[in-house]
Amino acid sequence: MRLRIAAVCAGAALALGACASIPTSGPVNEGTGEVEGAEPFVPFAEGPQIGDSVNAIVSGFIQATAAGFASDFTVAREYLTVPARADWDPLAEVTVYDSGALTPDYDEDAGRVVYSVPVAAWIDDAGRMVEAQAGTQTQLEFQVSRDVGGEWRISGLEDGSLLAEATFNRVFLPVTLVFASADGSTVVPELRWLPSTNVATWAARELVEGPSPWLANAVTTGFPAGSALAVDSVVVTDGIARVQLASESAGSPAERALAEQQLRLTLTALPGVREVEVTVAGVPLVSDPVETLSRGPVPEGVAAVFIDDRLGLWDGEDLWVVRDGVGALPAGADALATSYTGTRVAFRVGGDRIVISDALAGGVDTLLAYDDAGRARGTMEVATVVEGPDLVAPAFDRYGWLWTAESVDPEAVIAVSEDGDAMPLDARWLAGRTVQQIVPSRDGARVLVVSRSGAQTVAEVAEVVRSETGEPLSIGEPLQIGANIGTTVDAIWVDDLSVALLGSSSGAETAPLWIVAVGGRTTEDAAVSDAVAISARHGDRSITLVSEDGTVRERAGTGWSAVASGVDELAYAG
């Protein structure tokens, strides 16, 4: 108690001192614009007291565990018997529980304390998160016994730590590890959750160890097998993070150049890090940093549209359509997609054909203002690239390949080259499901698959293994993402780490809009009730809705503002 009072008094004194130093007169000066990263939050930890009850010992241990991520769990181990201290691995798994009080059940005869824990997520020892579905509970069991001094201590427990969600959000940080696409040109990110104390060390260590198994075959890294930190500490001084690598980490010149970029891009995204210096045996990893990695392409601000049975473009202000002589859309056209080059569009016809057209290749200059268009003459020419029963809406990747699949119980996902060659990619893990969306990520190394398994919506991301020229060779076993997702009607990538899924309103005033971070959490927003499709350029603030009545809406504060009408389909690149 005296320690708590002292801490409060010290904090009050600091606050008063800060207030006294605020100037009340004088000129307004321009600042540097640079803000140092905030000091990590460190929860208060107090060791066991003489005469503590069983409940006080167990609850005190749980509280001290939260502080352990900044102090090597020294205080938390004081609650354990000597053998248990040696065996317990607090970093094996972190269970994040919904914030609130936990009620223990103490079985005195068995010497056992059991907590029923409402789980929000799990974090493994490499910082990989798995979200829990609503209502998920786990049992946390502690064996207790008296030590040689007659005090209660925890004598048996499982490896891992327990953190309240509110505490977790303050002692862990989302960190993006940077890897490269197969052709070495594009950043492929992987999200991890790492302790905020010494986060640069954690991030460097995990980056050097490499990508997760589900992503490993789709990316390249500049760190050869056996790479490691020479000193398990990345010191950050005056905004400069200094990384010392073991000699085994120095690969070929190309690998060293890539490794330096990966470390620089990963660490400079952390609070308080502006520069990165990387050495091997005291020698700089590279003499001159290079810039070979770029982010995945962001769709242009022009979207392809279907309007009044005609193909066209929307530039954010005006609608344009193909000339009258190009013809109307084929009967049954839907599910519009646009290539990243803007030279090709694809769509589905009658549910059983995927077709492509280059009618928009010339851009706005070759089109008519929608208000000036007459009646379309005939039907536009298209080229069929895939035929099959009940095909999934097509989507383009950055290499120009077109993706689809049969929706019912498929055995493969289909990728079609720019030359029209269809390549089936084995996906037998989809057996027994109904596939709703297949959308490649903008870096091309991953693909989002949304399917239905019985009454359950399943959102997954799988690696796309490619040749150095971009040809897809296979897709891997998927990583399930998202929690508590209901029936969806459309899905997209909104940036290189997040996807958006549009739900069905089912007669409600709004439709759910789920934003899911790959490797992170799911948040639920609200779309308009009659929204049937979504598209986006970059970030969830760029999401565009198309309603059943043809109204196009964009974000406006916390709501949606109508920007166009009469549009049946709208698609930015992807």
Coordinates of C-alpha atoms in Angstrom, one line a residue:
M1 CA 0.0 0.0 0.0
R2 CA 2.9 2.4 0.8
L3 CA 4.4 1.7 -2.6
R4 CA 1.1 2.5 -4.3
I5 CA 0.7 5.8 -2.3
A6 CA 4.3 6.8 -3.2
A7 CA 3.7 6.1 -6.9
V8 CA 0.6 8.2 -6.9
C9 CA 2.3 11.1 -5.1
A10 CA 5.2 10.9 -7.4
G11 CA 2.9 11.0 -10.4
A12 CA 1.0 14.0 -9.0
A13 CA 4.3 15.8 -8.4
L14 CA 5.4 15.2 -11.9
A15 CA 2.0 16.4 -13.3
L16 CA 2.2 19.6 -11.2
G17 CA 5.7 20.3 -12.3
A18 CA 4.7 19.9 -15.9
C19 CA 1.8 22.3 -15.5
A20 CA 4.1 24.9 -13.8
S21 CA 6.4 24.9 -16.8
I22 CA 3.7 25.7 -19.5
P23 CA 4.4 29.2 -20.8
T24 CA 1.5 31.7 -20.7
S25 CA 3.1 34.4 -22.8
G26 CA 5.7 34.9 -25.6
P27 CA 5.9 34.2 -29.3
V28 CA 4.5 31.1 -31.0
N29 CA 7.4 29.0 -32.3
E30 CA 7.4 26.3 -35.0
G31 CA 8.2 22.8 -33.8
T32 CA 10.3 20.1 -35.4
G33 CA 7.3 17.9 -36.1
E34 CA 9.1 14.9 -34.6
V35 CA 7.5 13.0 -31.7
E36 CA 9.5 10.4 -29.8
G37 CA 7.7 7.1 -29.1
A38 CA 5.9 7.0 -25.8
E39 CA 7.4 4.9 -23.0
P40 CA 5.8 1.4 -22.8
F41 CA 3.0 1.0 -20.3
V42 CA 4.2 -1.2 -17.4
P43 CA 1.5 -2.6 -15.1
F44 CA 2.1 -2.5 -11.4
A45 CA 3.4 -5.7 -9.9
E46 CA 3.5 -6.6 -6.2
G47 CA 4.9 -9.9 -4.8
P48 CA 3.1 -12.2 -2.3
Q49 CA 2.6 -11.1 1.3
I50 CA 2.9 -13.1 4.4
G51 CA -0.3 -14.9 5.2
D52 CA -1.9 -14.4 1.8
S53 CA -4.9 -16.7 1.1
V54 CA -5.1 -19.1 -1.8
N55 CA -7.2 -16.7 -3.8
A56 CA -4.9 -13.8 -3.1
I57 CA -1.9 -15.8 -4.3
V58 CA -3.5 -16.9 -7.6
S59 CA -5.0 -13.4 -8.3
G60 CA -1.8 -11.7 -7.4
F61 CA 0.1 -14.0 -9.8
I62 CA -2.3 -13.2 -12.6
Q63 CA -1.8 -9.5 -12.0
A64 CA 2.0 -9.8 -11.7
T65 CA 2.1 -11.8 -15.0
A66 CA 1.0 -8.7 -16.9
A67 CA 4.0 -6.8 -15.6
G68 CA 6.3 -9.7 -16.5
F69 CA 6.5 -8.7 -20.2
A70 CA 8.6 -5.7 -19.0
S71 CA 10.5 -7.4 -16.1
D72 CA 11.2 -11.0 -17.1
F73 CA 8.4 -12.2 -14.9
T74 CA 10.5 -12.0 -11.8
V75 CA 7.7 -10.9 -9.5
A76 CA 5.2 -13.4 -11.0
R77 CA 7.6 -16.3 -10.2
E78 CA 7.6 -15.3 -6.6
Y79 CA 4.1 -16.8 -6.4
L80 CA 5.3 -20.2 -7.6
T81 CA 7.1 -23.0 -5.7
V82 CA 10.7 -23.4 -6.6
P83 CA 10.2 -26.4 -9.0
A84 CA 7.3 -24.6 -10.7
R85 CA 9.5 -21.5 -11.2
A86 CA 11.9 -23.5 -13.2
D87 CA 9.3 -25.3 -15.4
W88 CA 6.9 -22.4 -16.2
D89 CA 7.3 -20.8 -19.7
P90 CA 5.2 -17.6 -19.6
L91 CA 5.8 -16.9 -23.3
A92 CA 4.5 -20.2 -24.7
E93 CA 1.0 -18.7 -25.3
V94 CA -0.8 -15.6 -24.2
T95 CA -4.5 -15.9 -23.6
V96 CA -6.3 -12.6 -23.9
Y97 CA -9.6 -12.5 -22.1
D98 CA -12.5 -10.2 -22.3
S99 CA -11.9 -7.5 -19.7
G100 CA -13.7 -8.0 -16.4
A101 CA -13.4 -9.8 -13.1
L102 CA -12.5 -13.5 -13.1
T103 CA -14.2 -15.6 -10.5
P104 CA -12.1 -18.5 -9.2
D105 CA -13.5 -21.9 -8.0
Y106 CA -11.4 -23.3 -5.2
D107 CA -11.4 -27.0 -4.4
E108 CA -9.7 -27.1 -1.0
D109 CA -9.5 -30.9 -0.8
A110 CA -7.9 -31.2 -4.2
G111 CA -5.7 -28.1 -3.8
R112 CA -7.0 -26.7 -7.1
V113 CA -8.1 -23.3 -8.2
V114 CA -10.0 -23.2 -11.5
Y115 CA -11.0 -20.1 -13.5
S116 CA -13.5 -20.1 -16.4
V117 CA -12.0 -17.6 -18.8
P118 CA -13.9 -15.9 -21.6
V119 CA -11.3 -15.9 -24.4
A120 CA -10.9 -13.0 -26.9
A121 CA -7.7 -14.3 -28.6
W122 CA -4.6 -16.3 -28.3
I123 CA -1.0 -15.2 -29.1
D124 CA 1.6 -17.9 -29.6
D125 CA 5.3 -17.6 -28.8
A126 CA 6.1 -15.9 -32.1
G127 CA 3.4 -13.3 -31.8
R128 CA 0.8 -14.9 -34.1
M129 CA -2.8 -14.1 -33.1
V130 CA -5.8 -16.4 -33.4
E131 CA -9.1 -14.7 -32.7
A132 CA -11.7 -16.6 -30.6
Q133 CA -15.4 -16.9 -31.6
A134 CA -17.9 -15.2 -29.3
G135 CA -18.7 -17.3 -26.3
T136 CA -15.4 -19.2 -26.3
Q137 CA -14.4 -20.3 -22.8
T138 CA -11.3 -22.0 -21.5
Q139 CA -10.5 -23.5 -18.2
L140 CA -7.4 -22.2 -16.3
E141 CA -6.2 -24.5 -13.5
F142 CA -3.7 -23.9 -10.8
Q143 CA -2.5 -26.5 -8.2
V144 CA -1.6 -24.9 -4.9
S145 CA 0.3 -26.1 -1.9
R146 CA 2.1 -24.7 1.2
D147 CA 5.9 -24.2 0.9
V148 CA 8.4 -24.9 3.6
G149 CA 7.5 -21.7 5.3
G150 CA 3.9 -22.6 5.4
E151 CA 2.9 -20.0 2.8
W152 CA 0.5 -20.8 -0.1
R153 CA 2.2 -21.0 -3.4
I154 CA 1.3 -22.2 -6.9
S155 CA 2.8 -25.6 -7.5
G156 CA 1.3 -26.6 -10.8
L157 CA 0.2 -24.6 -13.8
E158 CA 0.2 -24.8 -17.6
D159 CA 2.7 -22.8 -19.6
G160 CA 1.6 -19.4 -20.9
S161 CA 0.2 -16.2 -19.6
L162 CA -3.2 -14.6 -19.0
L163 CA -3.9 -11.0 -19.9
A164 CA -7.1 -8.9 -19.7
E165 CA -7.9 -7.4 -23.1
A166 CA -7.5 -3.8 -21.9
T167 CA -4.0 -4.6 -20.5
F168 CA -3.0 -6.6 -23.6
N169 CA -3.8 -3.5 -25.8
R170 CA -1.3 -1.5 -23.7
V171 CA 1.6 -4.0 -23.3
F172 CA 1.5 -5.5 -26.8
L173 CA 2.0 -3.7 -30.2
P174 CA 0.9 -4.8 -33.7
V175 CA 4.1 -5.1 -35.7
T176 CA 4.3 -5.7 -39.4
L177 CA 7.2 -7.9 -40.5
V178 CA 8.3 -7.2 -44.0
F179 CA 9.1 -10.0 -46.5
A180 CA 9.4 -9.9 -50.3
S181 CA 7.3 -11.4 -53.1
A182 CA 8.8 -14.2 -55.2
D183 CA 10.1 -11.8 -57.8
G184 CA 11.8 -9.7 -55.1
S185 CA 9.9 -6.5 -56.1
T186 CA 7.0 -6.1 -53.6
V187 CA 6.5 -5.9 -49.9
V188 CA 4.6 -8.8 -48.4
P189 CA 3.6 -8.0 -44.8
E190 CA 2.9 -10.4 -41.9
L191 CA 1.3 -9.1 -38.8
R192 CA 2.6 -10.1 -35.4
W193 CA 1.7 -9.0 -31.8
L194 CA 4.8 -8.3 -29.7
P195 CA 5.5 -6.9 -26.2
S196 CA 5.9 -3.2 -26.4
T197 CA 8.9 -3.2 -24.0
N198 CA 12.0 -3.9 -26.2
V199 CA 9.7 -4.2 -29.2
A200 CA 12.6 -3.5 -31.6
T201 CA 14.4 -6.6 -30.3
W202 CA 11.3 -8.8 -30.6
A203 CA 10.6 -7.6 -34.1
A204 CA 14.2 -8.1 -35.3
R205 CA 14.3 -11.5 -33.8
E206 CA 11.0 -12.7 -35.4
L207 CA 11.9 -11.1 -38.8
V208 CA 15.3 -12.9 -38.9
E209 CA 13.6 -16.2 -37.9
G210 CA 11.4 -15.9 -41.0
P211 CA 7.8 -16.0 -42.1
S212 CA 5.1 -18.2 -40.6
P213 CA 4.7 -21.7 -42.3
W214 CA 1.5 -20.7 -44.0
L215 CA 3.2 -17.9 -45.9
A216 CA 6.8 -19.2 -46.2
N217 CA 6.6 -20.7 -49.7
A218 CA 5.1 -17.5 -51.2
V219 CA 7.8 -15.1 -50.1
T220 CA 11.5 -14.6 -50.1
T221 CA 13.7 -13.3 -47.3
G222 CA 17.3 -12.0 -47.2
F223 CA 18.1 -14.0 -44.1
P224 CA 19.7 -17.5 -45.0
A225 CA 18.8 -20.5 -42.9
G226 CA 20.5 -20.3 -39.5
S227 CA 20.4 -16.5 -39.3
A228 CA 20.1 -15.0 -35.9
L229 CA 20.9 -11.9 -33.8
A230 CA 24.5 -11.9 -32.6
V231 CA 23.3 -10.0 -29.5
D232 CA 19.7 -10.6 -28.4
S233 CA 19.1 -6.9 -28.0
V234 CA 18.4 -4.1 -30.4
V235 CA 19.4 -0.8 -28.8
V236 CA 17.5 2.3 -29.9
T237 CA 19.4 5.5 -29.2
D238 CA 18.3 8.9 -30.5
G239 CA 15.9 7.2 -32.9
I240 CA 18.6 4.9 -34.3
A241 CA 18.1 1.2 -33.9
R242 CA 21.3 -0.8 -34.0
V243 CA 21.0 -4.4 -35.0
Q244 CA 24.0 -6.8 -34.7
L245 CA 23.6 -10.0 -36.7
A246 CA 25.5 -13.3 -36.3
S247 CA 28.0 -14.1 -39.1
E248 CA 25.6 -16.9 -40.4
S249 CA 23.2 -14.1 -41.3
A250 CA 25.3 -12.6 -44.1
G251 CA 24.3 -14.3 -47.4
S252 CA 24.9 -13.3 -51.0
P253 CA 25.1 -9.5 -51.9
A254 CA 21.5 -9.7 -53.1
E255 CA 20.4 -11.4 -49.9
R256 CA 22.2 -8.8 -47.7
A257 CA 20.6 -5.9 -49.6
L258 CA 17.2 -7.5 -49.1
A259 CA 17.8 -8.2 -45.4
E260 CA 18.8 -4.6 -44.8
Q261 CA 15.6 -3.4 -46.5
Q262 CA 13.5 -5.8 -44.5
L263 CA 15.0 -4.6 -41.2
R264 CA 14.8 -1.0 -42.1
L265 CA 11.1 -1.1 -43.3
T266 CA 10.1 -3.3 -40.3
L267 CA 11.8 -1.3 -37.5
T268 CA 11.3 2.3 -38.8
A269 CA 7.5 1.6 -38.5
L270 CA 7.9 1.2 -34.7
P271 CA 7.5 4.1 -32.3
G272 CA 10.7 6.1 -31.8
V273 CA 12.7 4.5 -34.6
R274 CA 13.8 6.7 -37.5
E275 CA 16.9 4.9 -38.8
V276 CA 18.4 1.4 -38.7
E277 CA 22.1 0.4 -38.6
V278 CA 22.8 -3.3 -39.3
T279 CA 26.2 -4.9 -38.8
V280 CA 27.7 -8.3 -39.0
A281 CA 30.8 -8.8 -36.8
G282 CA 31.1 -5.0 -36.5
V283 CA 30.9 -4.5 -40.3
P284 CA 27.9 -2.8 -42.0
L285 CA 25.7 -5.4 -43.6
V286 CA 25.6 -3.3 -46.8
S287 CA 27.8 -0.4 -47.9
D288 CA 25.0 1.5 -49.6
P289 CA 21.3 0.7 -48.9
V290 CA 19.2 0.0 -52.0
E291 CA 15.5 0.4 -52.7
T292 CA 14.2 -2.7 -54.6
L293 CA 11.0 -3.2 -52.6
S294 CA 7.8 -1.3 -53.2
R295 CA 4.3 -1.6 -51.8
G296 CA 1.6 -3.5 -53.7
P297 CA -0.2 -1.5 -56.3
V298 CA -3.0 0.9 -55.2
P299 CA -6.0 1.0 -57.6
E300 CA -6.3 4.1 -59.7
G301 CA -9.1 6.5 -58.9
V302 CA -11.1 5.4 -61.9
A303 CA -13.5 2.5 -61.5
A304 CA -15.2 0.3 -64.2
V305 CA -19.0 0.3 -64.0
F306 CA -22.1 -1.3 -65.5
I307 CA -24.7 1.3 -66.1
D308 CA -27.9 1.1 -68.2
D309 CA -26.8 -2.3 -69.7
R310 CA -23.5 -0.7 -70.8
L311 CA -19.8 -0.9 -69.8
G312 CA -18.3 2.3 -68.6
L313 CA -16.0 4.2 -66.2
W314 CA -16.5 6.4 -63.2
D315 CA -13.8 9.0 -62.4
G316 CA -15.2 10.0 -59.1
E317 CA -17.3 12.8 -60.5
D318 CA -18.6 11.8 -64.0
L319 CA -19.9 8.7 -65.6
W320 CA -18.6 7.6 -69.1
V321 CA -19.8 4.7 -71.3
V322 CA -18.6 2.9 -74.3
R323 CA -19.7 4.3 -77.7
D324 CA -23.0 3.2 -79.0
G325 CA -21.5 1.0 -81.7
V326 CA -19.5 -1.1 -79.1
G327 CA -22.8 -2.6 -78.1
A328 CA -24.7 -3.5 -74.9
L329 CA -23.6 -5.9 -72.3
P330 CA -24.4 -9.6 -72.9
A331 CA -27.6 -10.8 -71.1
G332 CA -26.9 -12.0 -67.6
A333 CA -23.7 -10.0 -67.1
D334 CA -22.6 -9.4 -63.5
A335 CA -19.6 -9.6 -61.2
L336 CA -17.4 -6.9 -62.8
A337 CA -13.6 -6.9 -62.3
T338 CA -10.8 -4.5 -63.5
S339 CA -7.2 -5.2 -64.2
Y340 CA -4.5 -3.1 -62.4
T341 CA -3.4 -1.8 -65.8
G342 CA -6.9 -0.6 -66.5
T343 CA -6.7 -2.2 -70.0
R344 CA -9.0 -5.2 -69.4
V345 CA -12.2 -5.9 -67.6
A346 CA -13.7 -9.3 -66.8
F347 CA -17.2 -10.3 -65.7
R348 CA -19.5 -13.3 -65.4
V349 CA -22.2 -14.1 -68.0
G350 CA -25.2 -16.2 -67.0
G351 CA -23.3 -17.6 -64.0
D352 CA -21.4 -20.2 -66.1
R353 CA -19.0 -18.1 -68.2
I354 CA -16.2 -15.7 -67.3
V355 CA -15.4 -13.3 -70.2
I356 CA -12.9 -10.5 -70.8
S357 CA -13.1 -7.3 -72.8
D358 CA -10.6 -4.5 -73.7
A359 CA -13.4 -2.0 -74.5
L360 CA -12.1 0.3 -71.8
A361 CA -8.4 0.1 -72.7
G362 CA -8.4 3.6 -74.2
G363 CA -9.7 5.2 -71.0
V364 CA -12.1 8.2 -70.8
D365 CA -10.8 9.7 -74.1
T366 CA -12.4 6.9 -76.0
L367 CA -15.8 7.0 -74.2
L368 CA -18.9 9.0 -74.3
A369 CA -20.3 11.1 -71.4
Y370 CA -23.1 9.1 -70.0
D371 CA -25.6 11.9 -70.6
D372 CA -24.6 12.1 -74.3
A373 CA -25.0 8.4 -75.1
G374 CA -27.7 7.1 -77.3
R375 CA -29.0 3.6 -77.6
A376 CA -26.4 0.9 -77.7
R377 CA -26.3 -1.0 -81.0
G378 CA -26.1 -4.8 -80.7
T379 CA -24.1 -6.7 -78.1
M380 CA -20.5 -6.0 -77.3
E381 CA -17.8 -8.5 -78.3
V382 CA -16.2 -10.5 -75.4
A383 CA -13.8 -13.4 -75.2
T384 CA -14.8 -16.4 -73.0
V385 CA -11.8 -17.6 -70.8
V386 CA -13.5 -20.0 -68.3
E387 CA -16.7 -22.1 -68.5
G388 CA -18.2 -24.1 -65.7
P389 CA -21.3 -24.4 -63.6
D390 CA -22.0 -21.6 -61.1
L391 CA -18.6 -19.8 -61.2
V392 CA -17.3 -17.4 -58.5
A393 CA -17.0 -13.7 -59.4
P394 CA -13.6 -13.1 -61.1
A395 CA -10.8 -11.0 -59.7
F396 CA -7.5 -9.8 -61.1
D397 CA -4.0 -10.0 -59.5
R398 CA -1.2 -7.5 -60.1
Y399 CA 0.4 -9.9 -62.7
G400 CA -2.7 -9.8 -64.9
W401 CA -3.9 -13.3 -64.0
L402 CA -7.7 -13.7 -63.5
W403 CA -9.0 -15.8 -60.6
T404 CA -12.2 -17.8 -60.2
A405 CA -13.5 -21.2 -59.2
E406 CA -16.6 -23.3 -59.4
S407 CA -18.6 -22.3 -56.3
V408 CA -20.0 -25.7 -55.2
D409 CA -17.6 -28.3 -53.8
P410 CA -14.6 -27.2 -55.9
E411 CA -11.4 -29.2 -56.1
A412 CA -9.4 -26.4 -57.5
V413 CA -9.1 -22.6 -57.8
I414 CA -8.7 -21.5 -61.4
A415 CA -6.1 -18.9 -62.5
V416 CA -6.2 -17.6 -66.1
S417 CA -3.2 -15.9 -67.8
E418 CA -3.4 -12.9 -70.0
D419 CA -3.1 -15.3 -73.0
G420 CA -6.2 -17.1 -71.9
D421 CA -4.5 -20.2 -70.5
A422 CA -6.5 -21.6 -67.5
M423 CA -4.5 -23.2 -64.7
P424 CA -6.3 -25.2 -62.0
L425 CA -4.6 -24.9 -58.6
D426 CA -5.3 -27.7 -56.2
A427 CA -7.5 -26.6 -53.3
R428 CA -9.0 -29.8 -52.0
W429 CA -9.3 -28.2 -48.5
L430 CA -12.4 -26.5 -50.0
A431 CA -14.2 -29.9 -50.4
G432 CA -17.7 -29.8 -49.1
R433 CA -18.0 -26.0 -49.1
T434 CA -19.7 -23.4 -51.2
V435 CA -17.2 -20.7 -52.3
Q436 CA -18.4 -17.1 -52.4
Q437 CA -15.4 -15.0 -53.1
I438 CA -11.8 -15.5 -54.3
V439 CA -9.7 -12.3 -54.2
P440 CA -5.9 -12.1 -54.7
S441 CA -4.0 -9.7 -52.4
R442 CA -2.4 -6.7 -54.0
D443 CA 1.1 -8.0 -53.5
G444 CA 0.0 -11.2 -55.3
A445 CA 1.4 -13.5 -52.6
R446 CA -1.9 -14.3 -50.9
V447 CA -5.5 -15.0 -51.8
L448 CA -8.6 -14.4 -49.8
V449 CA -11.2 -17.1 -50.0
V450 CA -14.6 -16.7 -48.4
S451 CA -16.8 -19.8 -48.3
R452 CA -19.7 -21.4 -46.5
S453 CA -19.4 -24.6 -44.5
G454 CA -22.9 -25.5 -43.6
A455 CA -24.4 -22.4 -42.0
Q456 CA -20.9 -21.0 -41.1
T457 CA -19.1 -18.3 -43.0
V458 CA -15.4 -19.1 -43.3
A459 CA -12.8 -16.4 -44.3
E460 CA -9.3 -17.7 -45.0
V461 CA -6.1 -16.4 -46.6
A462 CA -3.8 -18.8 -48.4
E463 CA -0.3 -18.3 -49.8
V464 CA 0.1 -18.2 -53.6
V465 CA 3.3 -19.8 -54.7
R466 CA 4.6 -18.3 -57.9
S467 CA 7.5 -18.4 -60.3
E468 CA 9.8 -15.4 -60.6
T469 CA 7.8 -14.3 -63.6
G470 CA 4.5 -14.3 -61.6
E471 CA 3.0 -17.5 -62.9
P472 CA 0.9 -19.1 -60.0
L473 CA 2.2 -22.6 -59.3
S474 CA 0.1 -23.6 -56.3
I475 CA -1.8 -22.3 -53.3
G476 CA -1.1 -23.5 -49.8
E477 CA -3.1 -24.6 -46.7
P478 CA -5.1 -21.6 -45.5
L479 CA -5.0 -19.4 -42.4
Q480 CA -8.4 -18.8 -41.0
I481 CA -9.1 -15.1 -40.2
G482 CA -11.9 -13.2 -38.7
A483 CA -14.3 -14.0 -35.9
N484 CA -18.1 -13.7 -35.5
I485 CA -18.7 -13.2 -39.2
G486 CA -22.2 -13.8 -40.5
T487 CA -23.5 -14.2 -44.0
T488 CA -21.6 -12.2 -46.6
V489 CA -22.5 -10.8 -50.0
D490 CA -19.1 -9.4 -51.1
A491 CA -15.5 -9.3 -50.0
I492 CA -12.4 -7.2 -51.0
W493 CA -8.9 -6.3 -49.9
V494 CA -8.7 -2.8 -48.6
D495 CA -4.9 -2.6 -48.1
D496 CA -2.0 -5.0 -47.8
L497 CA -3.1 -6.3 -44.4
S498 CA -6.8 -5.9 -44.2
V499 CA -9.9 -7.3 -45.9
A500 CA -13.5 -6.1 -45.8
L501 CA -16.6 -8.3 -45.9
L502 CA -20.0 -6.9 -46.6
G503 CA -22.8 -8.7 -44.7
S504 CA -26.5 -9.2 -45.5
S505 CA -28.8 -6.8 -43.7
S506 CA -31.6 -9.4 -43.3
G507 CA -34.2 -6.6 -43.1
A508 CA -32.2 -4.6 -40.5
E509 CA -31.7 -0.9 -40.8
T510 CA -28.0 -1.4 -41.6
A511 CA -25.8 -4.1 -43.0
P512 CA -22.8 -5.3 -41.1
L513 CA -19.4 -4.4 -42.6
W514 CA -16.5 -6.4 -41.1
I515 CA -12.9 -5.2 -41.3
V516 CA -10.5 -8.0 -40.7
A517 CA -6.8 -7.6 -40.2
V518 CA -4.9 -10.7 -41.5
G519 CA -3.3 -12.0 -38.3
G520 CA -5.2 -9.5 -36.2
R521 CA -8.7 -8.5 -34.9
T522 CA -12.1 -8.1 -36.5
T523 CA -14.0 -4.9 -36.1
E524 CA -17.6 -4.4 -37.2
D525 CA -18.9 -1.3 -38.9
A526 CA -22.2 -0.6 -40.5
A527 CA -23.1 -0.2 -44.2
V528 CA -26.4 0.9 -45.6
S529 CA -29.1 -1.7 -45.5
D530 CA -29.5 -2.3 -49.3
A531 CA -25.8 -2.5 -50.1
V532 CA -25.0 -5.4 -52.4
A533 CA -21.4 -4.8 -53.4
I534 CA -18.2 -3.1 -52.2
S535 CA -15.0 -1.9 -53.7
A536 CA -12.0 0.1 -52.4
R537 CA -8.8 1.8 -53.3
H538 CA -6.7 2.0 -50.1
G539 CA -7.9 1.7 -46.6
D540 CA -11.3 1.3 -45.1
R541 CA -12.0 5.0 -45.5
S542 CA -11.9 4.5 -49.3
I543 CA -14.6 1.8 -49.3
T544 CA -17.4 2.4 -51.9
L545 CA -20.8 0.8 -51.6
V546 CA -23.2 0.0 -54.4
S547 CA -26.8 -0.4 -53.3
E548 CA -29.5 -2.5 -54.9
D549 CA -31.2 0.6 -56.3
G550 CA -28.0 1.6 -58.1
T551 CA -26.9 4.3 -55.7
V552 CA -23.1 4.6 -55.2
R553 CA -22.0 5.8 -51.7
E554 CA -18.7 6.8 -50.2
R555 CA -17.6 7.4 -46.6
A556 CA -18.7 10.7 -45.1
G557 CA -17.7 11.0 -41.5
T558 CA -19.3 8.1 -39.6
G559 CA -21.9 7.5 -42.4
W560 CA -22.2 7.2 -46.1
S561 CA -22.9 9.9 -48.8
A562 CA -24.4 9.2 -52.2
V563 CA -22.1 10.2 -55.1
A564 CA -23.7 8.6 -58.1
S565 CA -26.9 6.8 -59.1
G566 CA -28.1 4.3 -61.7
V567 CA -25.0 2.2 -61.4
D568 CA -25.5 -1.6 -61.4
E569 CA -21.8 -2.6 -60.7
L570 CA -18.6 -0.7 -59.8
A571 CA -15.1 -2.1 -59.5
Y572 CA -11.8 -0.6 -58.8
A573 CA -8.8 -2.7 -59.8
G574 CA -8.5 -6.1 -58.3

